[in-house]
PDB file of C-alpha atoms in Angstrom:
ATOM      1  CA  MET A   1      26.472  77.781  11.093  1.00  0.00           C
ATOM      2  CA  PRO A   2      29.707  79.791  11.394  1.00  0.00           C
ATOM      3  CA  ALA A   3      32.224  78.325  13.838  1.00  0.00           C
ATOM      4  CA  ILE A   4      35.795  79.056  14.854  1.00  0.00           C
ATOM      5  CA  LEU A   5      38.512  78.047  17.320  1.00  0.00           C
ATOM      6  CA  GLY A   6      40.168  80.718  19.419  1.00  0.00           C
ATOM      7  CA  LYS A   7      41.814  81.712  22.678  1.00  0.00           C
ATOM      8  CA  LYS A   8      40.161  83.378  25.660  1.00  0.00           C
ATOM      9  CA  ILE A   9      42.085  86.592  26.368  1.00  0.00           C
ATOM     10  CA  GLY A  10      40.082  87.837  29.371  1.00  0.00           C
ATOM     11  CA  MET A  11      37.275  90.211  30.277  1.00  0.00           C
ATOM     12  CA  THR A  12      36.793  93.960  29.907  1.00  0.00           C
ATOM     13  CA  GLN A  13      33.908  96.371  29.373  1.00  0.00           C
ATOM     14  CA  LEU A  14      32.492  98.297  26.439  1.00  0.00           C
ATOM     15  CA  PHE A  15      30.145 101.263  26.462  1.00  0.00           C
ATOM     16  CA  THR A  16      27.050 101.669  24.313  1.00  0.00           C
ATOM     17  CA  GLU A  17      25.961 104.945  22.728  1.00  0.00           C
ATOM     18  CA  GLU A  18      23.580 105.430  25.680  1.00  0.00           C
ATOM     19  CA  GLY A  19      26.496 105.133  28.124  1.00  0.00           C
ATOM     20  CA  GLU A  20      25.584 101.642  29.374  1.00  0.00           C
ATOM     21  CA  SER A  21      28.530  99.511  30.515  1.00  0.00           C
ATOM     22  CA  VAL A  22      28.562  96.051  28.923  1.00  0.00           C
ATOM     23  CA  PRO A  23      30.868  93.345  30.362  1.00  0.00           C
ATOM     24  CA  VAL A  24      32.464  91.373  27.539  1.00  0.00           C
ATOM     25  CA  THR A  25      34.862  88.470  27.102  1.00  0.00           C
ATOM     26  CA  VAL A  26      37.532  88.988  24.451  1.00  0.00           C
ATOM     27  CA  ILE A  27      38.357  85.978  22.287  1.00  0.00           C
ATOM     28  CA  GLU A  28      41.313  86.051  19.916  1.00  0.00           C
ATOM     29  CA  ALA A  29      40.586  83.819  16.927  1.00  0.00           C
ATOM     30  CA  ALA A  30      43.306  83.890  14.291  1.00  0.00           C
ATOM     31  CA  PRO A  31      42.213  82.570  10.871  1.00  0.00           C
ATOM     32  CA  ASN A  32      41.426  78.861  11.139  1.00  0.00           C
ATOM     33  CA  ARG A  33      42.622  76.498   8.406  1.00  0.00           C
ATOM     34  CA  VAL A  34      40.109  74.041   6.913  1.00  0.00           C
ATOM     35  CA  THR A  35      41.960  70.743   7.293  1.00  0.00           C
ATOM     36  CA  ALA A  36      39.171  68.313   6.301  1.00  0.00           C
ATOM     37  CA  VAL A  37      35.602  68.263   5.006  1.00  0.00           C
ATOM     38  CA  ARG A  38      33.427  65.291   5.949  1.00  0.00           C
ATOM     39  CA  THR A  39      30.505  64.330   3.708  1.00  0.00           C
ATOM     40  CA  ASP A  40      27.556  61.971   4.097  1.00  0.00           C
ATOM     41  CA  ASP A  41      28.626  59.907   1.100  1.00  0.00           C
ATOM     42  CA  ALA A  42      32.233  59.338   2.155  1.00  0.00           C
ATOM     43  CA  ASP A  43      32.085  59.517   5.968  1.00  0.00           C
ATOM     44  CA  GLY A  44      28.452  58.983   6.916  1.00  0.00           C
ATOM     45  CA  TYR A  45      28.083  62.466   8.373  1.00  0.00           C
ATOM     46  CA  SER A  46      28.741  66.060   7.334  1.00  0.00           C
ATOM     47  CA  ALA A  47      31.253  68.224   9.205  1.00  0.00           C
ATOM     48  CA  VAL A  48      34.117  70.642   8.749  1.00  0.00           C
ATOM     49  CA  GLN A  49      37.430  70.173  10.540  1.00  0.00           C
ATOM     50  CA  LEU A  50      39.213  73.383  11.524  1.00  0.00           C
ATOM     51  CA  GLY A  51      42.828  73.716  12.657  1.00  0.00           C
ATOM     52  CA  TRP A  52      44.321  76.457  14.818  1.00  0.00           C
ATOM     53  CA  ASP A  53      47.335  77.341  16.985  1.00  0.00           C
ATOM     54  CA  GLU A  54      50.498  76.970  14.899  1.00  0.00           C
ATOM     55  CA  VAL A  55      53.412  75.252  16.691  1.00  0.00           C
ATOM     56  CA  PRO A  56      56.876  73.901  15.754  1.00  0.00           C
ATOM     57  CA  GLU A  57      56.860  70.590  13.891  1.00  0.00           C
ATOM     58  CA  ARG A  58      58.652  68.816  16.751  1.00  0.00           C
ATOM     59  CA  LYS A  59      55.537  69.176  18.907  1.00  0.00           C
ATOM     60  CA  LEU A  60      53.373  67.031  16.619  1.00  0.00           C
ATOM     61  CA  THR A  61      53.487  63.348  15.733  1.00  0.00           C
ATOM     62  CA  LYS A  62      54.273  62.055  12.253  1.00  0.00           C
ATOM     63  CA  GLY A  63      50.638  61.063  11.840  1.00  0.00           C
ATOM     64  CA  GLN A  64      49.427  64.554  12.664  1.00  0.00           C
ATOM     65  CA  LEU A  65      51.972  66.130  10.342  1.00  0.00           C
ATOM     66  CA  GLY A  66      50.966  63.758   7.550  1.00  0.00           C
ATOM     67  CA  HIS A  67      47.300  64.636   7.959  1.00  0.00           C
ATOM     68  CA  LEU A  68      48.051  68.372   7.808  1.00  0.00           C
ATOM     69  CA  ALA A  69      50.424  67.945   4.863  1.00  0.00           C
ATOM     70  CA  LYS A  70      47.524  66.748   2.702  1.00  0.00           C
ATOM     71  CA  THR A  71      46.091  70.274   2.827  1.00  0.00           C
ATOM     72  CA  GLU A  72      49.491  72.021   2.847  1.00  0.00           C
ATOM     73  CA  ALA A  73      48.629  73.385   6.294  1.00  0.00           C
ATOM     74  CA  PRO A  74      51.321  74.423   8.782  1.00  0.00           C
ATOM     75  CA  PRO A  75      51.764  72.401  12.020  1.00  0.00           C
ATOM     76  CA  LEU A  76      48.593  73.111  14.022  1.00  0.00           C
ATOM     77  CA  ARG A  77      48.070  71.986  17.611  1.00  0.00           C
ATOM     78  CA  ARG A  78      44.271  72.200  17.799  1.00  0.00           C
ATOM     79  CA  LEU A  79      41.922  70.341  15.448  1.00  0.00           C
ATOM     80  CA  HIS A  80      38.181  70.184  15.920  1.00  0.00           C
ATOM     81  CA  GLU A  81      35.230  69.089  13.813  1.00  0.00           C
ATOM     82  CA  PHE A  82      32.061  71.155  13.634  1.00  0.00           C
ATOM     83  CA  ARG A  83      28.954  69.411  12.382  1.00  0.00           C
ATOM     84  CA  ASP A  84      26.189  71.046  10.307  1.00  0.00           C
ATOM     85  CA  TYR A  85      28.524  73.754   9.031  1.00  0.00           C
ATOM     86  CA  ASP A  86      26.523  75.868   6.580  1.00  0.00           C
ATOM     87  CA  GLY A  87      29.240  78.174   5.236  1.00  0.00           C
ATOM     88  CA  GLU A  88      31.002  77.609   1.927  1.00  0.00           C
ATOM     89  CA  VAL A  89      34.416  76.135   2.683  1.00  0.00           C
ATOM     90  CA  GLU A  90      37.062  74.222   0.782  1.00  0.00           C
ATOM     91  CA  ILE A  91      40.005  72.187   1.999  1.00  0.00           C
ATOM     92  CA  GLY A  92      42.974  74.461   2.584  1.00  0.00           C
ATOM     93  CA  GLY A  93      40.771  77.558   2.941  1.00  0.00           C
ATOM     94  CA  GLU A  94      40.462  79.808   5.964  1.00  0.00           C
ATOM     95  CA  VAL A  95      37.697  80.796   8.375  1.00  0.00           C
ATOM     96  CA  THR A  96      37.909  84.174  10.153  1.00  0.00           C
ATOM     97  CA  VAL A  97      35.927  86.109  12.767  1.00  0.00           C
ATOM     98  CA  GLY A  98      34.466  88.142   9.902  1.00  0.00           C
ATOM     99  CA  GLU A  99      31.797  85.439   9.511  1.00  0.00           C
ATOM    100  CA  PHE A 100      30.213  86.572  12.792  1.00  0.00           C
ATOM    101  CA  GLU A 101      28.044  89.674  13.143  1.00  0.00           C
ATOM    102  CA  PRO A 102      27.179  91.921  16.123  1.00  0.00           C
ATOM    103  CA  GLY A 103      23.879  90.879  17.685  1.00  0.00           C
ATOM    104  CA  GLN A 104      24.328  87.239  16.703  1.00  0.00           C
ATOM    105  CA  ARG A 105      23.756  84.534  19.329  1.00  0.00           C
ATOM    106  CA  VAL A 106      26.548  82.013  19.809  1.00  0.00           C
ATOM    107  CA  LYS A 107      27.501  79.189  22.151  1.00  0.00           C
ATOM    108  CA  VAL A 108      31.001  78.684  23.533  1.00  0.00           C
ATOM    109  CA  SER A 109      32.502  75.360  24.622  1.00  0.00           C
ATOM    110  CA  ALA A 110      35.673  74.916  26.675  1.00  0.00           C
ATOM    111  CA  VAL A 111      37.151  72.965  29.575  1.00  0.00           C
ATOM    112  CA  ALA A 112      36.138  74.772  32.763  1.00  0.00           C
ATOM    113  CA  ILE A 113      38.656  75.915  35.350  1.00  0.00           C
ATOM    114  CA  GLY A 114      39.523  73.046  37.714  1.00  0.00           C
ATOM    115  CA  LYS A 115      38.818  73.836  41.384  1.00  0.00           C
ATOM    116  CA  GLY A 116      40.115  70.645  42.995  1.00  0.00           C
ATOM    117  CA  PHE A 117      38.376  68.687  45.750  1.00  0.00           C
ATOM    118  CA  GLN A 118      35.505  70.729  47.192  1.00  0.00           C
ATOM    119  CA  GLY A 119      32.761  70.185  49.736  1.00  0.00           C
ATOM    120  CA  THR A 120      29.027  70.163  49.093  1.00  0.00           C
ATOM    121  CA  ILE A 121      28.502  73.848  49.925  1.00  0.00           C
ATOM    122  CA  LYS A 122      30.807  75.049  47.149  1.00  0.00           C
ATOM    123  CA  ARG A 123      30.290  72.144  44.746  1.00  0.00           C
ATOM    124  CA  HIS A 124      26.480  71.795  44.936  1.00  0.00           C
ATOM    125  CA  ASN A 125      25.402  75.054  46.616  1.00  0.00           C
ATOM    126  CA  PHE A 126      24.183  73.312  49.799  1.00  0.00           C
ATOM    127  CA  GLY A 127      23.151  75.408  52.805  1.00  0.00           C
ATOM    128  CA  ARG A 128      25.146  75.199  56.013  1.00  0.00           C
ATOM    129  CA  GLY A 129      23.950  74.071  59.429  1.00  0.00           C
ATOM    130  CA  PRO A 130      23.483  76.166  62.576  1.00  0.00           C
ATOM    131  CA  VAL A 131      26.634  77.616  64.106  1.00  0.00           C
ATOM    132  CA  SER A 132      25.359  78.214  67.643  1.00  0.00           C
ATOM    133  CA  HIS A 133      24.462  76.093  70.691  1.00  0.00           C
ATOM    134  CA  GLY A 134      27.410  73.733  70.187  1.00  0.00           C
ATOM    135  CA  SER A 135      26.378  72.503  66.752  1.00  0.00           C
ATOM    136  CA  HIS A 136      28.935  70.311  64.999  1.00  0.00           C
ATOM    137  CA  ASN A 137      27.024  70.319  61.697  1.00  0.00           C
ATOM    138  CA  VAL A 138      28.288  73.611  60.244  1.00  0.00           C
ATOM    139  CA  ARG A 139      29.369  72.537  56.751  1.00  0.00           C
ATOM    140  CA  ALA A 140      28.476  68.834  56.792  1.00  0.00           C
ATOM    141  CA  PRO A 141      26.182  67.535  54.005  1.00  0.00           C
ATOM    142  CA  GLY A 142      23.608  66.058  56.392  1.00  0.00           C
ATOM    143  CA  SER A 143      21.978  62.665  55.921  1.00  0.00           C
ATOM    144  CA  ILE A 144      23.016  60.764  52.794  1.00  0.00           C
ATOM    145  CA  GLY A 145      20.985  57.587  53.411  1.00  0.00           C
ATOM    146  CA  ALA A 146      19.105  55.591  56.064  1.00  0.00           C
ATOM    147  CA  SER A 147      20.849  52.827  58.055  1.00  0.00           C
ATOM    148  CA  ALA A 148      18.321  49.978  58.144  1.00  0.00           C
ATOM    149  CA  ASP A 149      16.747  50.480  54.718  1.00  0.00           C
ATOM    150  CA  PRO A 150      18.300  50.701  52.136  1.00  0.00           C
ATOM    151  CA  ALA A 151      21.401  50.306  54.341  1.00  0.00           C
ATOM    152  CA  ARG A 152      23.607  51.854  51.680  1.00  0.00           C
ATOM    153  CA  VAL A 153      24.228  55.110  49.880  1.00  0.00           C
ATOM    154  CA  PHE A 154      22.605  55.387  46.460  1.00  0.00           C
ATOM    155  CA  LYS A 155      24.800  56.123  43.472  1.00  0.00           C
ATOM    156  CA  GLY A 156      24.626  59.674  42.196  1.00  0.00           C
ATOM    157  CA  MET A 157      24.248  61.380  45.572  1.00  0.00           C
ATOM    158  CA  LYS A 158      25.504  64.964  45.669  1.00  0.00           C
ATOM    159  CA  MET A 159      28.614  64.644  47.782  1.00  0.00           C
ATOM    160  CA  PRO A 160      32.075  66.203  48.119  1.00  0.00           C
ATOM    161  CA  GLY A 161      34.417  65.562  45.223  1.00  0.00           C
ATOM    162  CA  ARG A 162      36.419  66.973  42.377  1.00  0.00           C
ATOM    163  CA  MET A 163      34.927  70.185  40.982  1.00  0.00           C
ATOM    164  CA  GLY A 164      35.478  71.747  37.561  1.00  0.00           C
ATOM    165  CA  GLY A 165      37.917  70.594  34.911  1.00  0.00           C
ATOM    166  CA  LYS A 166      35.096  69.327  32.658  1.00  0.00           C
ATOM    167  CA  ARG A 167      33.856  70.408  29.262  1.00  0.00           C
ATOM    168  CA  VAL A 168      31.190  73.104  29.594  1.00  0.00           C
ATOM    169  CA  THR A 169      29.028  74.822  26.966  1.00  0.00           C
ATOM    170  CA  GLN A 170      27.632  78.308  27.582  1.00  0.00           C
ATOM    171  CA  ARG A 171      24.683  79.073  25.303  1.00  0.00           C
ATOM    172  CA  GLY A 172      22.917  82.232  24.218  1.00  0.00           C
ATOM    173  CA  LEU A 173      25.898  84.603  24.323  1.00  0.00           C
ATOM    174  CA  GLU A 174      25.532  87.779  22.263  1.00  0.00           C
ATOM    175  CA  VAL A 175      28.235  89.011  19.910  1.00  0.00           C
ATOM    176  CA  ILE A 176      28.849  92.651  20.889  1.00  0.00           C
ATOM    177  CA  ARG A 177      31.708  93.553  18.556  1.00  0.00           C
ATOM    178  CA  VAL A 178      33.805  91.940  15.815  1.00  0.00           C
ATOM    179  CA  ASP A 179      37.306  93.296  15.128  1.00  0.00           C
ATOM    180  CA  ALA A 180      38.378  91.493  11.963  1.00  0.00           C
ATOM    181  CA  ASP A 181      41.622  93.476  11.662  1.00  0.00           C
ATOM    182  CA  ARG A 182      42.882  92.174  15.019  1.00  0.00           C
ATOM    183  CA  ASN A 183      41.034  88.808  14.876  1.00  0.00           C
ATOM    184  CA  LEU A 184      39.027  89.636  17.994  1.00  0.00           C
ATOM    185  CA  LEU A 185      35.525  88.518  18.963  1.00  0.00           C
ATOM    186  CA  MET A 186      33.815  90.203  21.921  1.00  0.00           C
ATOM    187  CA  LEU A 187      30.915  88.391  23.606  1.00  0.00           C
ATOM    188  CA  ARG A 188      28.572  89.677  26.298  1.00  0.00           C
ATOM    189  CA  GLY A 189      29.241  88.104  29.698  1.00  0.00           C
ATOM    190  CA  SER A 190      31.650  85.375  30.748  1.00  0.00           C
ATOM    191  CA  VAL A 191      32.642  82.187  28.937  1.00  0.00           C
ATOM    192  CA  PRO A 192      34.006  78.886  30.318  1.00  0.00           C
ATOM    193  CA  GLY A 193      37.704  78.184  30.715  1.00  0.00           C
ATOM    194  CA  PRO A 194      40.821  79.940  32.005  1.00  0.00           C
ATOM    195  CA  LYS A 195      42.685  82.799  30.375  1.00  0.00           C
ATOM    196  CA  ASN A 196      44.622  81.665  27.298  1.00  0.00           C
ATOM    197  CA  GLY A 197      42.454  78.542  27.166  1.00  0.00           C
ATOM    198  CA  THR A 198      41.136  77.194  23.852  1.00  0.00           C
ATOM    199  CA  VAL A 199      37.456  77.863  23.165  1.00  0.00           C
ATOM    200  CA  GLU A 200      35.064  76.736  20.434  1.00  0.00           C
ATOM    201  CA  VAL A 201      32.606  79.368  19.206  1.00  0.00           C
ATOM    202  CA  ARG A 202      29.632  78.480  17.015  1.00  0.00           C
ATOM    203  CA  THR A 203      26.240  79.992  16.290  1.00  0.00           C
ATOM    204  CA  ASP A 204      23.477  78.971  18.696  1.00  0.00           C
ATOM    205  CA  GLY A 205      20.368  77.542  17.102  1.00  0.00           C
TER     206      GLY A 205
END
């Protein structure tokens, strides 16, 4: 199961040999450093920890620097563990976009763009009320509970509130092109997160 950490650059389009326009998201994934390898015997589970996004030492704690020093890795801001990693890796090695192939299906995880406090129409795709004959129920959510019984609002009702800003995973994305020379990965369609946001890419299935 190849996996890598990268940065969402933005969206563009590519053209197939038949002239079809394909919308793609460009992800820049510089070589990731293998900073730890978890095993069933020592840790109770198997995983590979990858590090990415080099920063000045002053931006990390002594504990983080000490952990990275064990593998002689530079100061890295982002660390993430990927379970069930099938590739051959060793501590201190590198993982690049070259492990992915065009046509491969991947899933991308990231923190979605925060949209602030939103009403039910935008947040839950509710329909609006009538706008004629003096109606005052244009964008209101409607009934959220009866008065006599149960005389309260049940937990979990779809109501206005904070939208976005949560971890989201988009599955089934197709790898359209891999540019190993420039550390670029191009996926069909959109992926979660803002521009320049950190994304986790791993094979789907």
